């Protein structure tokens, strides 16, 4: 089976997915650009490519957009049993999809998430519907993502659900750390031993909404210690708030490679995810994989799909600071480490590949 997968930039979890998928099929991957501008260079440093990789020339626009005829030119010269577009919203993808529609070349649309906007410009809606609805089949990671596709014209019977993940089986902690082991790791990371550890991870931008955590930690007091891992344009604004409020129990740790992020997650009591908007939210799975319960806003598909109130965390409506305060205190009284690990045991890249292979075979039989 000859497959073509088109993806925007080489996110490490996606490269690992392609590496494993290439063991099962003859896989060619077109990468539109080799870096998103909002990503630290170290984000890509461990990538290894064990599949046929094609880099297309073009113009990089903004954080992730790209303009090129490269995909279209490749399609003119090569035939594939299955063409899978892992996107439809940048210029290169639009040109390729328009070409396939015009020449009646079937394509599949593989999305990483989607949230139906409360309000949307009519022209934007029509454009989305055009590029989405013409796909032959669809792959969605959550029920909300499925509803998103249907909203833009996909037929429900042509949508496959798959378990989306950024972690491998080997990444999942076998069991929660013993207290003595956890304390030794805290000492190594220079994290206080006698405080409740709260952690959040993400790019420091307005969308991730870390300001609400600073408001919450101020009210929680010195028994709690907040670590925010990430970098971004909003860093100085957050530093200003921390200084003005004299928050001595907050650490902005900066960007860290995944293995170092996991070290911090292992010693955390609660992971906090106050995002204003995330079509998925990999960090939710990553936190759970290290035995950390998650308290998240209701604006992330992964959280809505996986977090069960009182079992492996809590969902906060409307990013209400008072509710964060209440749920953090409630969570500290009953840490759910085993439940966190149990809830994502099947959410691995290996299982994504296994599920997708069966789905791809089903499509090719039709």
PDB file of N, CA and C in Angstrom, residues 107-194:
ATOM      1  N   UNK A 107      -9.259  12.260  -1.636  1.00  0.00           N
ATOM      2  CA  UNK A 107      -8.354  12.530  -0.512  1.00  0.00           C
ATOM      3  C   UNK A 107      -9.104  12.316   0.792  1.00  0.00           C
ATOM      4  N   UNK A 108      -8.344  11.970   1.819  1.00  0.00           N
ATOM      5  CA  UNK A 108      -8.894  11.773   3.151  1.00  0.00           C
ATOM      6  C   UNK A 108      -8.441  12.952   4.016  1.00  0.00           C
ATOM      7  N   UNK A 109      -9.291  13.369   4.932  1.00  0.00           N
ATOM      8  CA  UNK A 109      -8.935  14.484   5.812  1.00  0.00           C
ATOM      9  C   UNK A 109      -8.727  13.971   7.232  1.00  0.00           C
ATOM     10  N   UNK A 110      -7.545  14.202   7.760  1.00  0.00           N
ATOM     11  CA  UNK A 110      -7.150  13.719   9.089  1.00  0.00           C
ATOM     12  C   UNK A 110      -6.952  14.947   9.965  1.00  0.00           C
ATOM     13  N   UNK A 111      -7.821  15.138  10.956  1.00  0.00           N
ATOM     14  CA  UNK A 111      -7.699  16.332  11.794  1.00  0.00           C
ATOM     15  C   UNK A 111      -7.244  15.969  13.207  1.00  0.00           C
ATOM     16  N   UNK A 112      -6.582  16.918  13.848  1.00  0.00           N
ATOM     17  CA  UNK A 112      -6.092  16.732  15.217  1.00  0.00           C
ATOM     18  C   UNK A 112      -7.063  17.293  16.251  1.00  0.00           C
ATOM     19  N   UNK A 113      -8.153  17.858  15.776  1.00  0.00           N
ATOM     20  CA  UNK A 113      -9.145  18.413  16.690  1.00  0.00           C
ATOM     21  C   UNK A 113      -9.957  19.484  15.989  1.00  0.00           C
ATOM     22  N   UNK A 114     -10.929  20.015  16.681  1.00  0.00           N
ATOM     23  CA  UNK A 114     -11.747  21.072  16.112  1.00  0.00           C
ATOM     24  C   UNK A 114     -12.837  21.479  17.074  1.00  0.00           C
ATOM     25  N   UNK A 115     -13.084  22.774  17.156  1.00  0.00           N
ATOM     26  CA  UNK A 115     -14.141  23.314  18.016  1.00  0.00           C
ATOM     27  C   UNK A 115     -15.011  24.236  17.175  1.00  0.00           C
ATOM     28  N   UNK A 116     -16.295  23.988  17.155  1.00  0.00           N
ATOM     29  CA  UNK A 116     -17.221  24.832  16.382  1.00  0.00           C
ATOM     30  C   UNK A 116     -17.262  26.226  17.002  1.00  0.00           C
ATOM     31  N   UNK A 117     -16.919  27.254  16.226  1.00  0.00           N
ATOM     32  CA  UNK A 117     -16.934  28.615  16.788  1.00  0.00           C
ATOM     33  C   UNK A 117     -18.348  29.085  17.113  1.00  0.00           C
ATOM     34  N   UNK A 118     -18.455  29.887  18.156  1.00  0.00           N
ATOM     35  CA  UNK A 118     -19.764  30.410  18.547  1.00  0.00           C
ATOM     36  C   UNK A 118     -20.302  31.377  17.493  1.00  0.00           C
ATOM     37  N   UNK A 119     -19.391  32.138  16.895  1.00  0.00           N
ATOM     38  CA  UNK A 119     -19.751  33.040  15.804  1.00  0.00           C
ATOM     39  C   UNK A 119     -18.697  32.906  14.709  1.00  0.00           C
ATOM     40  N   UNK A 120     -19.125  32.970  13.458  1.00  0.00           N
ATOM     41  CA  UNK A 120     -18.166  32.821  12.373  1.00  0.00           C
ATOM     42  C   UNK A 120     -18.618  33.598  11.151  1.00  0.00           C
ATOM     43  N   UNK A 121     -17.661  34.255  10.521  1.00  0.00           N
ATOM     44  CA  UNK A 121     -17.896  34.968   9.274  1.00  0.00           C
ATOM     45  C   UNK A 121     -18.405  33.990   8.207  1.00  0.00           C
ATOM     46  N   UNK A 122     -19.424  34.393   7.438  1.00  0.00           N
ATOM     47  CA  UNK A 122     -20.042  33.502   6.452  1.00  0.00           C
ATOM     48  C   UNK A 122     -19.047  33.025   5.398  1.00  0.00           C
ATOM     49  N   UNK A 123     -18.163  33.918   4.969  1.00  0.00           N
ATOM     50  CA  UNK A 123     -17.170  33.554   3.956  1.00  0.00           C
ATOM     51  C   UNK A 123     -16.209  32.504   4.507  1.00  0.00           C
ATOM     52  N   UNK A 124     -15.789  32.688   5.746  1.00  0.00           N
ATOM     53  CA  UNK A 124     -14.877  31.732   6.378  1.00  0.00           C
ATOM     54  C   UNK A 124     -15.549  30.365   6.510  1.00  0.00           C
ATOM     55  N   UNK A 125     -16.823  30.372   6.883  1.00  0.00           N
ATOM     56  CA  UNK A 125     -17.577  29.121   6.999  1.00  0.00           C
ATOM     57  C   UNK A 125     -17.641  28.401   5.647  1.00  0.00           C
ATOM     58  N   UNK A 126     -17.938  29.144   4.588  1.00  0.00           N
ATOM     59  CA  UNK A 126     -18.056  28.546   3.257  1.00  0.00           C
ATOM     60  C   UNK A 126     -16.728  27.973   2.776  1.00  0.00           C
ATOM     61  N   UNK A 127     -15.645  28.674   3.064  1.00  0.00           N
ATOM     62  CA  UNK A 127     -14.319  28.181   2.677  1.00  0.00           C
ATOM     63  C   UNK A 127     -13.998  26.874   3.392  1.00  0.00           C
ATOM     64  N   UNK A 128     -14.246  26.857   4.694  1.00  0.00           N
ATOM     65  CA  UNK A 128     -14.000  25.642   5.471  1.00  0.00           C
ATOM     66  C   UNK A 128     -14.849  24.492   4.947  1.00  0.00           C
ATOM     67  N   UNK A 129     -16.105  24.777   4.689  1.00  0.00           N
ATOM     68  CA  UNK A 129     -17.016  23.733   4.199  1.00  0.00           C
ATOM     69  C   UNK A 129     -16.551  23.183   2.857  1.00  0.00           C
ATOM     70  N   UNK A 130     -16.049  24.056   1.987  1.00  0.00           N
ATOM     71  CA  UNK A 130     -15.569  23.625   0.677  1.00  0.00           C
ATOM     72  C   UNK A 130     -14.404  22.644   0.821  1.00  0.00           C
ATOM     73  N   UNK A 131     -13.401  23.000   1.611  1.00  0.00           N
ATOM     74  CA  UNK A 131     -12.200  22.178   1.715  1.00  0.00           C
ATOM     75  C   UNK A 131     -12.412  20.919   2.561  1.00  0.00           C
ATOM     76  N   UNK A 132     -13.315  20.999   3.529  1.00  0.00           N
ATOM     77  CA  UNK A 132     -13.582  19.836   4.388  1.00  0.00           C
ATOM     78  C   UNK A 132     -14.543  18.861   3.715  1.00  0.00           C
ATOM     79  N   UNK A 133     -15.663  19.358   3.224  1.00  0.00           N
ATOM     80  CA  UNK A 133     -16.745  18.476   2.777  1.00  0.00           C
ATOM     81  C   UNK A 133     -16.403  17.639   1.550  1.00  0.00           C
ATOM     82  N   UNK A 134     -15.418  18.067   0.766  1.00  0.00           N
ATOM     83  CA  UNK A 134     -15.070  17.318  -0.440  1.00  0.00           C
ATOM     84  C   UNK A 134     -14.171  16.106  -0.166  1.00  0.00           C
ATOM     85  N   UNK A 135     -13.721  15.948   1.057  1.00  0.00           N
ATOM     86  CA  UNK A 135     -12.906  14.764   1.379  1.00  0.00           C
ATOM     87  C   UNK A 135     -13.751  13.504   1.275  1.00  0.00           C
ATOM     88  N   UNK A 136     -13.096  12.392   0.966  1.00  0.00           N
ATOM     89  CA  UNK A 136     -13.804  11.118   0.837  1.00  0.00           C
ATOM     90  C   UNK A 136     -14.126  10.521   2.201  1.00  0.00           C
ATOM     91  N   UNK A 137     -13.139  10.528   3.089  1.00  0.00           N
ATOM     92  CA  UNK A 137     -13.312  10.044   4.458  1.00  0.00           C
ATOM     93  C   UNK A 137     -12.596  10.988   5.421  1.00  0.00           C
ATOM     94  N   UNK A 138     -12.913  10.823   6.717  1.00  0.00           N
ATOM     95  CA  UNK A 138     -12.414  11.745   7.721  1.00  0.00           C
ATOM     96  C   UNK A 138     -11.924  10.978   8.952  1.00  0.00           C
ATOM     97  N   UNK A 139     -10.929  11.552   9.623  1.00  0.00           N
ATOM     98  CA  UNK A 139     -10.404  10.960  10.852  1.00  0.00           C
ATOM     99  C   UNK A 139     -10.423  12.036  11.936  1.00  0.00           C
ATOM    100  N   UNK A 140     -11.114  11.739  13.042  1.00  0.00           N
ATOM    101  CA  UNK A 140     -11.276  12.712  14.124  1.00  0.00           C
ATOM    102  C   UNK A 140     -10.910  12.064  15.458  1.00  0.00           C
ATOM    103  N   UNK A 141     -10.251  12.809  16.366  1.00  0.00           N
ATOM    104  CA  UNK A 141      -9.794  12.222  17.618  1.00  0.00           C
ATOM    105  C   UNK A 141     -10.804  12.230  18.764  1.00  0.00           C
ATOM    106  N   UNK A 142     -11.841  13.048  18.656  1.00  0.00           N
ATOM    107  CA  UNK A 142     -12.815  13.161  19.746  1.00  0.00           C
ATOM    108  C   UNK A 142     -14.222  13.347  19.179  1.00  0.00           C
ATOM    109  N   UNK A 143     -15.212  13.177  20.041  1.00  0.00           N
ATOM    110  CA  UNK A 143     -16.607  13.394  19.641  1.00  0.00           C
ATOM    111  C   UNK A 143     -16.819  14.844  19.204  1.00  0.00           C
ATOM    112  N   UNK A 144     -16.226  15.787  19.947  1.00  0.00           N
ATOM    113  CA  UNK A 144     -16.349  17.203  19.590  1.00  0.00           C
ATOM    114  C   UNK A 144     -15.748  17.483  18.219  1.00  0.00           C
ATOM    115  N   UNK A 145     -14.643  16.817  17.915  1.00  0.00           N
ATOM    116  CA  UNK A 145     -14.005  16.980  16.607  1.00  0.00           C
ATOM    117  C   UNK A 145     -14.878  16.407  15.502  1.00  0.00           C
ATOM    118  N   UNK A 146     -15.547  15.311  15.805  1.00  0.00           N
ATOM    119  CA  UNK A 146     -16.488  14.713  14.848  1.00  0.00           C
ATOM    120  C   UNK A 146     -17.633  15.683  14.568  1.00  0.00           C
ATOM    121  N   UNK A 147     -18.165  16.300  15.615  1.00  0.00           N
ATOM    122  CA  UNK A 147     -19.242  17.278  15.453  1.00  0.00           C
ATOM    123  C   UNK A 147     -18.772  18.468  14.618  1.00  0.00           C
ATOM    124  N   UNK A 148     -17.517  18.829  14.790  1.00  0.00           N
ATOM    125  CA  UNK A 148     -16.906  19.917  14.024  1.00  0.00           C
ATOM    126  C   UNK A 148     -16.927  19.584  12.535  1.00  0.00           C
ATOM    127  N   UNK A 149     -16.518  18.379  12.177  1.00  0.00           N
ATOM    128  CA  UNK A 149     -16.502  17.956  10.776  1.00  0.00           C
ATOM    129  C   UNK A 149     -17.910  17.942  10.179  1.00  0.00           C
ATOM    130  N   UNK A 150     -18.862  17.425  10.935  1.00  0.00           N
ATOM    131  CA  UNK A 150     -20.253  17.374  10.466  1.00  0.00           C
ATOM    132  C   UNK A 150     -20.786  18.787  10.228  1.00  0.00           C
ATOM    133  N   UNK A 151     -20.408  19.707  11.107  1.00  0.00           N
ATOM    134  CA  UNK A 151     -20.816  21.109  10.986  1.00  0.00           C
ATOM    135  C   UNK A 151     -20.386  21.698   9.647  1.00  0.00           C
ATOM    136  N   UNK A 152     -19.239  21.229   9.147  1.00  0.00           N
ATOM    137  CA  UNK A 152     -18.707  21.757   7.883  1.00  0.00           C
ATOM    138  C   UNK A 152     -18.944  20.808   6.699  1.00  0.00           C
ATOM    139  N   UNK A 153     -19.941  19.938   6.829  1.00  0.00           N
ATOM    140  CA  UNK A 153     -20.400  19.197   5.668  1.00  0.00           C
ATOM    141  C   UNK A 153     -19.958  17.759   5.547  1.00  0.00           C
ATOM    142  N   UNK A 154     -19.204  17.252   6.498  1.00  0.00           N
ATOM    143  CA  UNK A 154     -18.806  15.839   6.446  1.00  0.00           C
ATOM    144  C   UNK A 154     -19.998  14.949   6.772  1.00  0.00           C
ATOM    145  N   UNK A 155     -20.067  13.815   6.091  1.00  0.00           N
ATOM    146  CA  UNK A 155     -21.124  12.845   6.389  1.00  0.00           C
ATOM    147  C   UNK A 155     -20.675  11.957   7.539  1.00  0.00           C
ATOM    148  N   UNK A 156     -21.554  11.805   8.524  1.00  0.00           N
ATOM    149  CA  UNK A 156     -21.194  11.067   9.737  1.00  0.00           C
ATOM    150  C   UNK A 156     -20.697   9.662   9.439  1.00  0.00           C
ATOM    151  N   UNK A 157     -21.306   8.988   8.456  1.00  0.00           N
ATOM    152  CA  UNK A 157     -20.936   7.602   8.159  1.00  0.00           C
ATOM    153  C   UNK A 157     -19.527   7.478   7.563  1.00  0.00           C
ATOM    154  N   UNK A 158     -18.951   8.612   7.163  1.00  0.00           N
ATOM    155  CA  UNK A 158     -17.613   8.595   6.576  1.00  0.00           C
ATOM    156  C   UNK A 158     -16.529   9.059   7.554  1.00  0.00           C
ATOM    157  N   UNK A 159     -16.917   9.204   8.831  1.00  0.00           N
ATOM    158  CA  UNK A 159     -15.966   9.691   9.846  1.00  0.00           C
ATOM    159  C   UNK A 159     -15.490   8.536  10.714  1.00  0.00           C
ATOM    160  N   UNK A 160     -14.179   8.417  10.837  1.00  0.00           N
ATOM    161  CA  UNK A 160     -13.562   7.429  11.718  1.00  0.00           C
ATOM    162  C   UNK A 160     -13.005   8.141  12.953  1.00  0.00           C
ATOM    163  N   UNK A 161     -13.288   7.603  14.122  1.00  0.00           N
ATOM    164  CA  UNK A 161     -12.687   8.110  15.355  1.00  0.00           C
ATOM    165  C   UNK A 161     -11.402   7.336  15.625  1.00  0.00           C
ATOM    166  N   UNK A 162     -10.383   8.029  16.073  1.00  0.00           N
ATOM    167  CA  UNK A 162      -9.117   7.363  16.388  1.00  0.00           C
ATOM    168  C   UNK A 162      -8.553   7.898  17.705  1.00  0.00           C
ATOM    169  N   UNK A 163      -7.747   7.110  18.418  1.00  0.00           N
ATOM    170  CA  UNK A 163      -7.160   7.560  19.687  1.00  0.00           C
ATOM    171  C   UNK A 163      -5.918   8.414  19.432  1.00  0.00           C
ATOM    172  N   UNK A 164      -6.039   9.694  19.625  1.00  0.00           N
ATOM    173  CA  UNK A 164      -4.947  10.634  19.318  1.00  0.00           C
ATOM    174  C   UNK A 164      -4.028  10.776  20.521  1.00  0.00           C
ATOM    175  N   UNK A 165      -2.720  10.746  20.273  1.00  0.00           N
ATOM    176  CA  UNK A 165      -1.786  10.827  21.392  1.00  0.00           C
ATOM    177  C   UNK A 165      -0.436  11.386  20.969  1.00  0.00           C
ATOM    178  N   UNK A 166       0.274  11.931  21.935  1.00  0.00           N
ATOM    179  CA  UNK A 166       1.643  12.414  21.712  1.00  0.00           C
ATOM    180  C   UNK A 166       2.641  11.590  22.515  1.00  0.00           C
ATOM    181  N   UNK A 167       2.176  10.475  23.102  1.00  0.00           N
ATOM    182  CA  UNK A 167       3.065   9.656  23.931  1.00  0.00           C
ATOM    183  C   UNK A 167       3.139   8.224  23.423  1.00  0.00           C
ATOM    184  N   UNK A 168       4.288   7.608  23.664  1.00  0.00           N
ATOM    185  CA  UNK A 168       4.474   6.196  23.352  1.00  0.00           C
ATOM    186  C   UNK A 168       4.147   5.370  24.597  1.00  0.00           C
ATOM    187  N   UNK A 169       3.967   4.078  24.402  1.00  0.00           N
ATOM    188  CA  UNK A 169       3.700   3.184  25.535  1.00  0.00           C
ATOM    189  C   UNK A 169       4.789   3.302  26.593  1.00  0.00           C
ATOM    190  N   UNK A 170       6.034   3.434  26.142  1.00  0.00           N
ATOM    191  CA  UNK A 170       7.171   3.506  27.060  1.00  0.00           C
ATOM    192  C   UNK A 170       7.187   4.792  27.886  1.00  0.00           C
ATOM    193  N   UNK A 171       6.447   5.812  27.436  1.00  0.00           N
ATOM    194  CA  UNK A 171       6.412   7.083  28.167  1.00  0.00           C
ATOM    195  C   UNK A 171       5.538   7.012  29.417  1.00  0.00           C
ATOM    196  N   UNK A 172       4.589   6.091  29.443  1.00  0.00           N
ATOM    197  CA  UNK A 172       3.638   6.034  30.552  1.00  0.00           C
ATOM    198  C   UNK A 172       4.307   5.439  31.790  1.00  0.00           C
ATOM    199  N   UNK A 173       4.199   6.147  32.869  1.00  0.00           N
ATOM    200  CA  UNK A 173       4.776   5.693  34.139  1.00  0.00           C
ATOM    201  C   UNK A 173       4.125   4.372  34.552  1.00  0.00           C
ATOM    202  N   UNK A 174       4.945   3.394  34.904  1.00  0.00           N
ATOM    203  CA  UNK A 174       4.411   2.073  35.275  1.00  0.00           C
ATOM    204  C   UNK A 174       3.541   2.159  36.523  1.00  0.00           C
ATOM    205  N   UNK A 175       3.968   2.972  37.489  1.00  0.00           N
ATOM    206  CA  UNK A 175       3.200   3.194  38.714  1.00  0.00           C
ATOM    207  C   UNK A 175       3.662   4.504  39.343  1.00  0.00           C
ATOM    208  N   UNK A 176       2.846   5.119  40.182  1.00  0.00           N
ATOM    209  CA  UNK A 176       3.234   6.387  40.803  1.00  0.00           C
ATOM    210  C   UNK A 176       4.532   6.248  41.591  1.00  0.00           C
ATOM    211  N   UNK A 177       5.309   7.315  41.621  1.00  0.00           N
ATOM    212  CA  UNK A 177       6.566   7.293  42.361  1.00  0.00           C
ATOM    213  C   UNK A 177       6.321   7.170  43.859  1.00  0.00           C
ATOM    214  N   UNK A 178       7.196   6.424  44.517  1.00  0.00           N
ATOM    215  CA  UNK A 178       7.177   6.393  45.983  1.00  0.00           C
ATOM    216  C   UNK A 178       7.554   7.775  46.504  1.00  0.00           C
ATOM    217  N   UNK A 179       7.076   8.111  47.684  1.00  0.00           N
ATOM    218  CA  UNK A 179       7.321   9.438  48.245  1.00  0.00           C
ATOM    219  C   UNK A 179       8.814   9.737  48.367  1.00  0.00           C
ATOM    220  N   UNK A 180       9.589   8.740  48.768  1.00  0.00           N
ATOM    221  CA  UNK A 180      11.039   8.950  48.930  1.00  0.00           C
ATOM    222  C   UNK A 180      11.700   9.235  47.585  1.00  0.00           C
ATOM    223  N   UNK A 181      11.227   8.567  46.530  1.00  0.00           N
ATOM    224  CA  UNK A 181      11.759   8.793  45.174  1.00  0.00           C
ATOM    225  C   UNK A 181      11.357  10.168  44.665  1.00  0.00           C
ATOM    226  N   UNK A 182      10.125  10.514  44.944  1.00  0.00           N
ATOM    227  CA  UNK A 182       9.615  11.813  44.509  1.00  0.00           C
ATOM    228  C   UNK A 182      10.370  12.960  45.194  1.00  0.00           C
ATOM    229  N   UNK A 183      10.635  12.809  46.471  1.00  0.00           N
ATOM    230  CA  UNK A 183      11.367  13.842  47.203  1.00  0.00           C
ATOM    231  C   UNK A 183      12.800  13.986  46.701  1.00  0.00           C
ATOM    232  N   UNK A 184      13.414  12.865  46.349  1.00  0.00           N
ATOM    233  CA  UNK A 184      14.773  12.912  45.802  1.00  0.00           C
ATOM    234  C   UNK A 184      14.782  13.663  44.468  1.00  0.00           C
ATOM    235  N   UNK A 185      13.744  13.440  43.659  1.00  0.00           N
ATOM    236  CA  UNK A 185      13.633  14.136  42.376  1.00  0.00           C
ATOM    237  C   UNK A 185      13.341  15.621  42.595  1.00  0.00           C
ATOM    238  N   UNK A 186      12.538  15.935  43.601  1.00  0.00           N
ATOM    239  CA  UNK A 186      12.269  17.339  43.938  1.00  0.00           C
ATOM    240  C   UNK A 186      13.558  18.065  44.307  1.00  0.00           C
ATOM    241  N   UNK A 187      14.399  17.411  45.107  1.00  0.00           N
ATOM    242  CA  UNK A 187      15.674  18.015  45.506  1.00  0.00           C
ATOM    243  C   UNK A 187      16.560  18.261  44.290  1.00  0.00           C
ATOM    244  N   UNK A 188      16.572  17.320  43.372  1.00  0.00           N
ATOM    245  CA  UNK A 188      17.372  17.449  42.157  1.00  0.00           C
ATOM    246  C   UNK A 188      16.879  18.618  41.299  1.00  0.00           C
ATOM    247  N   UNK A 189      15.555  18.811  41.256  1.00  0.00           N
ATOM    248  CA  UNK A 189      14.957  19.875  40.457  1.00  0.00           C
ATOM    249  C   UNK A 189      14.857  21.196  41.212  1.00  0.00           C
ATOM    250  N   UNK A 190      15.324  21.211  42.456  1.00  0.00           N
ATOM    251  CA  UNK A 190      15.281  22.404  43.318  1.00  0.00           C
ATOM    252  C   UNK A 190      13.855  22.879  43.575  1.00  0.00           C
ATOM    253  N   UNK A 191      12.977  21.901  43.780  1.00  0.00           N
ATOM    254  CA  UNK A 191      11.566  22.177  44.061  1.00  0.00           C
ATOM    255  C   UNK A 191      11.316  21.957  45.558  1.00  0.00           C
ATOM    256  N   UNK A 192      10.579  22.860  46.222  1.00  0.00           N
ATOM    257  CA  UNK A 192      10.329  22.720  47.667  1.00  0.00           C
ATOM    258  C   UNK A 192       9.713  21.375  48.033  1.00  0.00           C
ATOM    259  N   UNK A 193      10.176  20.794  49.140  1.00  0.00           N
ATOM    260  CA  UNK A 193       9.689  19.487  49.581  1.00  0.00           C
ATOM    261  C   UNK A 193       8.372  19.581  50.338  1.00  0.00           C
ATOM    262  N   UNK A 194       8.134  20.703  50.974  1.00  0.00           N
ATOM    263  CA  UNK A 194       7.021  20.808  51.920  1.00  0.00           C
ATOM    264  C   UNK A 194       5.819  21.577  51.365  1.00  0.00           C
TER     265      UNK A 194
END
